[in-house]
Amino acid sequence: GAVVSQHPSRVICKSGTSVKIECRSLDFQATTMFWYRQFPKQSLMLMATSNEGSKATYEQGVEKDKFLINHASLTLSTLTVTSAHPEDSSFYICSASFRNSVGNTIYFGEGSWLTVV
Amino acid sequence: DAKTTQPPSMDCAEGRAANLPCNHSTISGNEYVYWYRQIHSQGPQYIIHGLKNNETNEMASLIITEDRKSSTLILPHATLRDTAVYYCIVRVSPGANNLFFGTGTRLTVIP
């Protein structure tokens, strides 16, 4: 199937600093990518929809100025957690939609563990 | 997207078939049934999807009832590596690309 890659897989940052997570579609073009957050023992929660060449759409309760999303090309979306705090520590996952002859399937990246100390 | 209901957990003996049920009684005619799984500390993995016919691929089989109000994911020969949380999701395809994740079924394959 289609491949979506995230980097870094794990990152530790100091409180108050910013950290960037990349999401790449390796063998297909994705006009739309999605960013999720998952806390331990909980399900995935959609944070925002990343649209290539336009502003991201954020879910209710997600601060757009804190979680900056840039989708500058058809294969790359980035999520920047600005002024990170310990409560931002979580598992961040991106996904991208791949359309083929059997329909529209969403593939996920491996996820990125963020720890803010 | 239609809501789904899954049992919170199931056990399966290694080598046996794992049958994971999903109820989606409010599914619309243009909504597909998707199955994903999430192994601990990894991103969700696509397994299979279908509209109304039964589907099979190298990972699993998907059985959808004739009224489409429920489905079953079958892992024919479960291995320890199949231990994961399995999510049943219904959504329009193509259409809104977001996936709504419920709580899923935590499948534990027992040696």
Short mmCIF file of C-alpha atoms in Angstrom, two decimals:
data_model
loop_
_atom_site.label_atom_id
_atom_site.label_comp_id
_atom_site.label_asym_id
_atom_site.label_seq_id
_atom_site.Cartn_x
_atom_site.Cartn_y
_atom_site.Cartn_z
CA GLY A 1 0.00 0.00 0.00
CA ALA A 2 0.85 3.66 -0.07
CA VAL A 3 3.50 4.82 2.37
CA VAL A 4 3.36 7.76 4.71
CA SER A 5 6.45 8.60 6.73
CA GLN A 6 6.87 10.79 9.79
CA HIS A 7 9.99 12.31 11.26
CA PRO A 8 11.17 12.33 13.95
CA SER A 9 9.72 9.23 15.54
CA ARG A 10 10.66 10.47 19.00
CA VAL A 11 11.61 13.91 20.21
CA ILE A 12 12.25 15.43 23.58
CA CYS A 13 12.20 19.19 23.94
CA LYS A 14 12.40 21.69 26.73
CA SER A 15 9.34 23.53 27.90
CA GLY A 16 8.89 26.78 26.01
CA THR A 17 10.67 25.67 22.86
CA SER A 18 9.16 24.72 19.53
CA VAL A 19 9.38 21.42 17.73
CA LYS A 20 8.56 20.49 14.15
CA ILE A 21 7.20 17.15 12.96
CA GLU A 22 7.26 16.23 9.28
CA CYS A 23 4.81 14.05 7.41
CA ARG A 24 5.64 12.83 3.92
CA SER A 25 3.73 10.80 1.38
CA LEU A 26 6.53 8.76 -0.17
CA ASP A 27 5.02 7.36 -3.34
CA PHE A 28 1.94 9.43 -4.02
CA GLN A 29 0.74 13.00 -3.96
CA ALA A 30 -1.56 14.04 -1.17
CA THR A 31 -3.51 17.24 -1.50
CA THR A 32 -4.91 16.67 1.95
CA MET A 33 -3.23 15.35 5.06
CA PHE A 34 -4.56 15.01 8.58
CA TRP A 35 -2.96 15.45 11.97
CA TYR A 36 -4.11 13.46 14.98
CA ARG A 37 -3.10 13.41 18.60
CA GLN A 38 -3.34 10.40 20.86
CA PHE A 39 -2.90 10.36 24.61
CA PRO A 40 -2.05 7.10 26.41
CA LYS A 41 -4.83 4.52 26.37
CA GLN A 42 -7.08 6.84 24.39
CA SER A 43 -8.21 6.84 20.79
CA LEU A 44 -6.96 9.13 18.05
CA MET A 45 -8.36 12.65 18.02
CA LEU A 46 -8.28 14.74 14.87
CA MET A 47 -6.49 18.02 15.36
CA ALA A 48 -6.52 19.56 11.92
CA THR A 49 -6.82 19.02 8.20
CA SER A 50 -3.85 20.16 6.18
CA ASN A 51 -4.57 21.37 2.67
CA GLU A 52 -1.81 21.86 0.12
CA GLY A 53 -1.42 25.50 -0.78
CA SER A 54 -4.00 26.82 1.66
CA LYS A 55 -4.63 27.28 5.35
CA ALA A 56 -5.25 24.31 7.55
CA THR A 57 -8.64 23.65 9.06
CA TYR A 58 -8.52 23.13 12.80
CA GLU A 59 -10.91 21.15 14.94
CA GLN A 60 -12.76 22.85 17.74
CA GLY A 61 -10.58 23.38 20.77
CA VAL A 62 -7.28 23.12 18.90
CA GLU A 63 -5.24 26.33 19.03
CA LYS A 64 -4.09 27.21 15.52
CA ASP A 65 -1.41 29.57 16.80
CA LYS A 66 0.07 26.85 18.95
CA PHE A 67 -0.07 24.03 16.44
CA LEU A 68 1.20 25.53 13.19
CA ILE A 69 0.56 23.46 10.09
CA ASN A 70 2.24 24.02 6.76
CA HIS A 71 1.47 21.98 3.63
CA ALA A 72 3.82 23.53 1.13
CA SER A 73 3.96 20.66 -1.35
CA LEU A 74 1.91 17.67 -2.43
CA THR A 75 4.12 15.31 -0.47
CA LEU A 76 4.96 17.21 2.71
CA SER A 77 3.02 18.60 5.64
CA THR A 78 4.61 19.86 8.83
CA LEU A 79 3.22 20.34 12.32
CA THR A 80 5.05 22.76 14.58
CA VAL A 81 4.22 22.73 18.26
CA THR A 82 5.12 26.22 19.44
CA SER A 83 6.03 27.11 23.01
CA ALA A 84 5.59 23.51 24.02
CA HIS A 85 4.52 22.61 27.52
CA PRO A 86 4.48 19.27 29.33
CA GLU A 87 0.76 18.87 28.65
CA ASP A 88 1.57 18.84 24.93
CA SER A 89 3.44 15.58 25.42
CA SER A 90 1.60 13.08 23.27
CA PHE A 91 1.73 10.76 20.27
CA TYR A 92 1.19 12.78 17.08
CA ILE A 93 0.11 10.94 13.94
CA CYS A 94 -0.42 12.14 10.41
CA SER A 95 -2.35 10.56 7.59
CA ALA A 96 -2.83 11.11 3.88
CA SER A 97 -5.52 10.12 1.46
CA PHE A 98 -4.59 7.88 -1.48
CA ARG A 99 -7.05 7.40 -4.27
CA ASN A 100 -6.86 4.44 -6.61
CA SER A 101 -9.22 2.27 -8.62
CA VAL A 102 -10.82 0.75 -5.52
CA GLY A 103 -11.59 4.04 -3.84
CA ASN A 104 -10.17 6.46 -1.34
CA THR A 105 -7.98 4.93 1.35
CA ILE A 106 -6.24 6.75 4.15
CA TYR A 107 -2.77 5.70 5.18
CA PHE A 108 -1.05 6.70 8.39
CA GLY A 109 2.47 7.58 9.34
CA GLU A 110 4.35 5.75 12.04
CA GLY A 111 3.64 8.46 14.58
CA SER A 112 5.87 10.82 16.53
CA TRP A 113 6.27 10.71 20.27
CA LEU A 114 6.72 14.17 21.75
CA THR A 115 7.95 14.56 25.31
CA VAL A 116 8.17 18.04 26.75
CA VAL A 117 10.31 18.32 29.85
CA ASP B 1 -20.24 9.24 9.38
CA ALA B 2 -22.24 6.41 10.95
CA LYS B 3 -21.39 5.37 14.48
CA THR B 4 -19.94 1.94 15.11
CA THR B 5 -20.06 -0.34 18.11
CA GLN B 6 -17.33 -2.84 18.91
CA PRO B 7 -16.60 -5.01 21.94
CA PRO B 8 -13.84 -3.43 24.03
CA SER B 9 -11.65 -6.51 24.13
CA MET B 10 -11.26 -10.05 22.83
CA ASP B 11 -8.81 -12.90 23.21
CA CYS B 12 -7.81 -15.38 20.56
CA ALA B 13 -5.54 -18.41 20.65
CA GLU B 14 -2.51 -18.27 18.42
CA GLY B 15 -3.15 -20.05 15.13
CA ARG B 16 -6.90 -19.84 15.42
CA ALA B 17 -9.17 -17.52 13.50
CA ALA B 18 -9.94 -14.19 15.13
CA ASN B 19 -13.44 -12.90 14.39
CA LEU B 20 -13.96 -9.26 15.31
CA PRO B 21 -17.54 -7.98 15.13
CA CYS B 22 -18.74 -4.48 14.42
CA ASN B 23 -22.24 -3.04 14.50
CA HIS B 24 -23.08 -0.10 12.26
CA SER B 25 -26.86 -0.11 12.21
CA THR B 26 -27.16 3.49 10.97
CA ILE B 27 -24.87 3.06 7.99
CA SER B 28 -25.93 4.89 4.84
CA GLY B 29 -26.06 3.43 1.39
CA ASN B 30 -22.94 5.24 0.23
CA GLU B 31 -20.82 4.51 3.28
CA TYR B 32 -18.04 1.97 3.24
CA VAL B 33 -16.83 -0.16 6.14
CA TYR B 34 -13.11 0.27 6.86
CA TRP B 35 -10.93 -1.64 9.27
CA TYR B 36 -7.67 -0.37 10.71
CA ARG B 37 -5.52 -1.68 13.51
CA GLN B 38 -3.04 0.01 15.79
CA ILE B 39 -0.20 -1.91 17.30
CA HIS B 40 1.17 -0.33 20.43
CA SER B 41 3.14 2.88 19.82
CA GLN B 42 2.61 2.80 16.07
CA GLY B 43 0.36 4.61 13.61
CA PRO B 44 -2.84 2.88 12.50
CA GLN B 45 -2.47 0.32 9.73
CA TYR B 46 -5.04 -0.09 6.98
CA ILE B 47 -6.42 -3.63 6.79
CA ILE B 48 -9.39 -3.81 4.45
CA HIS B 49 -12.56 -2.08 3.38
CA GLY B 50 -15.80 -2.94 1.61
CA LEU B 51 -19.19 -1.61 0.60
CA LYS B 52 -21.57 -4.56 0.51
CA ASN B 53 -19.73 -7.53 -0.92
CA ASN B 54 -17.41 -9.66 1.16
CA GLU B 55 -13.78 -8.80 0.64
CA THR B 56 -10.52 -10.68 1.14
CA ASN B 57 -6.90 -9.65 0.91
CA GLU B 58 -3.60 -10.95 2.16
CA MET B 59 -4.27 -9.72 5.67
CA ALA B 60 -7.90 -10.51 6.39
CA SER B 61 -11.43 -11.12 5.22
CA LEU B 62 -14.36 -8.79 5.68
CA ILE B 63 -17.85 -10.21 5.93
CA ILE B 64 -20.69 -7.69 5.65
CA THR B 65 -24.24 -8.75 6.40
CA GLU B 66 -26.83 -8.43 3.69
CA ASP B 67 -28.56 -5.52 5.46
CA ARG B 68 -25.11 -3.94 6.00
CA LYS B 69 -25.88 -3.23 9.63
CA SER B 70 -22.94 -5.26 10.89
CA SER B 71 -19.70 -6.75 9.73
CA THR B 72 -16.98 -9.12 10.88
CA LEU B 73 -13.26 -8.87 10.33
CA ILE B 74 -11.63 -12.28 10.16
CA LEU B 75 -7.94 -12.90 10.72
CA PRO B 76 -7.71 -16.51 9.51
CA HIS B 77 -4.66 -17.60 11.50
CA ALA B 78 -3.91 -15.16 14.30
CA THR B 79 -0.31 -14.68 15.36
CA LEU B 80 1.15 -12.88 18.34
CA ARG B 81 1.95 -9.95 16.06
CA ASP B 82 -1.76 -9.47 15.46
CA THR B 83 -2.21 -8.27 19.03
CA ALA B 84 -3.50 -4.72 18.56
CA VAL B 85 -6.49 -2.42 18.81
CA TYR B 86 -8.80 -2.93 15.84
CA TYR B 87 -10.97 -0.08 14.66
CA CYS B 88 -14.10 -0.43 12.54
CA ILE B 89 -14.95 2.81 10.76
CA VAL B 90 -17.69 3.68 8.33
CA ARG B 91 -17.26 6.58 5.97
CA VAL B 92 -18.10 7.81 2.51
CA SER B 93 -15.44 7.05 -0.09
CA PRO B 94 -14.63 9.17 -1.92
CA GLY B 95 -15.79 12.08 0.14
CA ALA B 96 -14.76 13.60 3.44
CA ASN B 97 -11.35 12.15 4.07
CA ASN B 98 -11.25 12.34 7.82
CA LEU B 99 -11.55 9.13 9.83
CA PHE B 100 -13.35 9.12 13.15
CA PHE B 101 -11.83 6.63 15.55
CA GLY B 102 -13.98 5.08 18.23
CA THR B 103 -12.59 3.03 21.06
CA GLY B 104 -12.02 -0.11 18.97
CA THR B 105 -11.49 -3.70 20.09
CA ARG B 106 -8.30 -4.66 21.86
CA LEU B 107 -7.40 -8.09 20.48
CA THR B 108 -4.95 -10.14 22.49
CA VAL B 109 -3.52 -13.22 20.80
CA ILE B 110 -2.57 -15.78 23.39
CA PRO B 111 0.28 -18.26 22.85
#
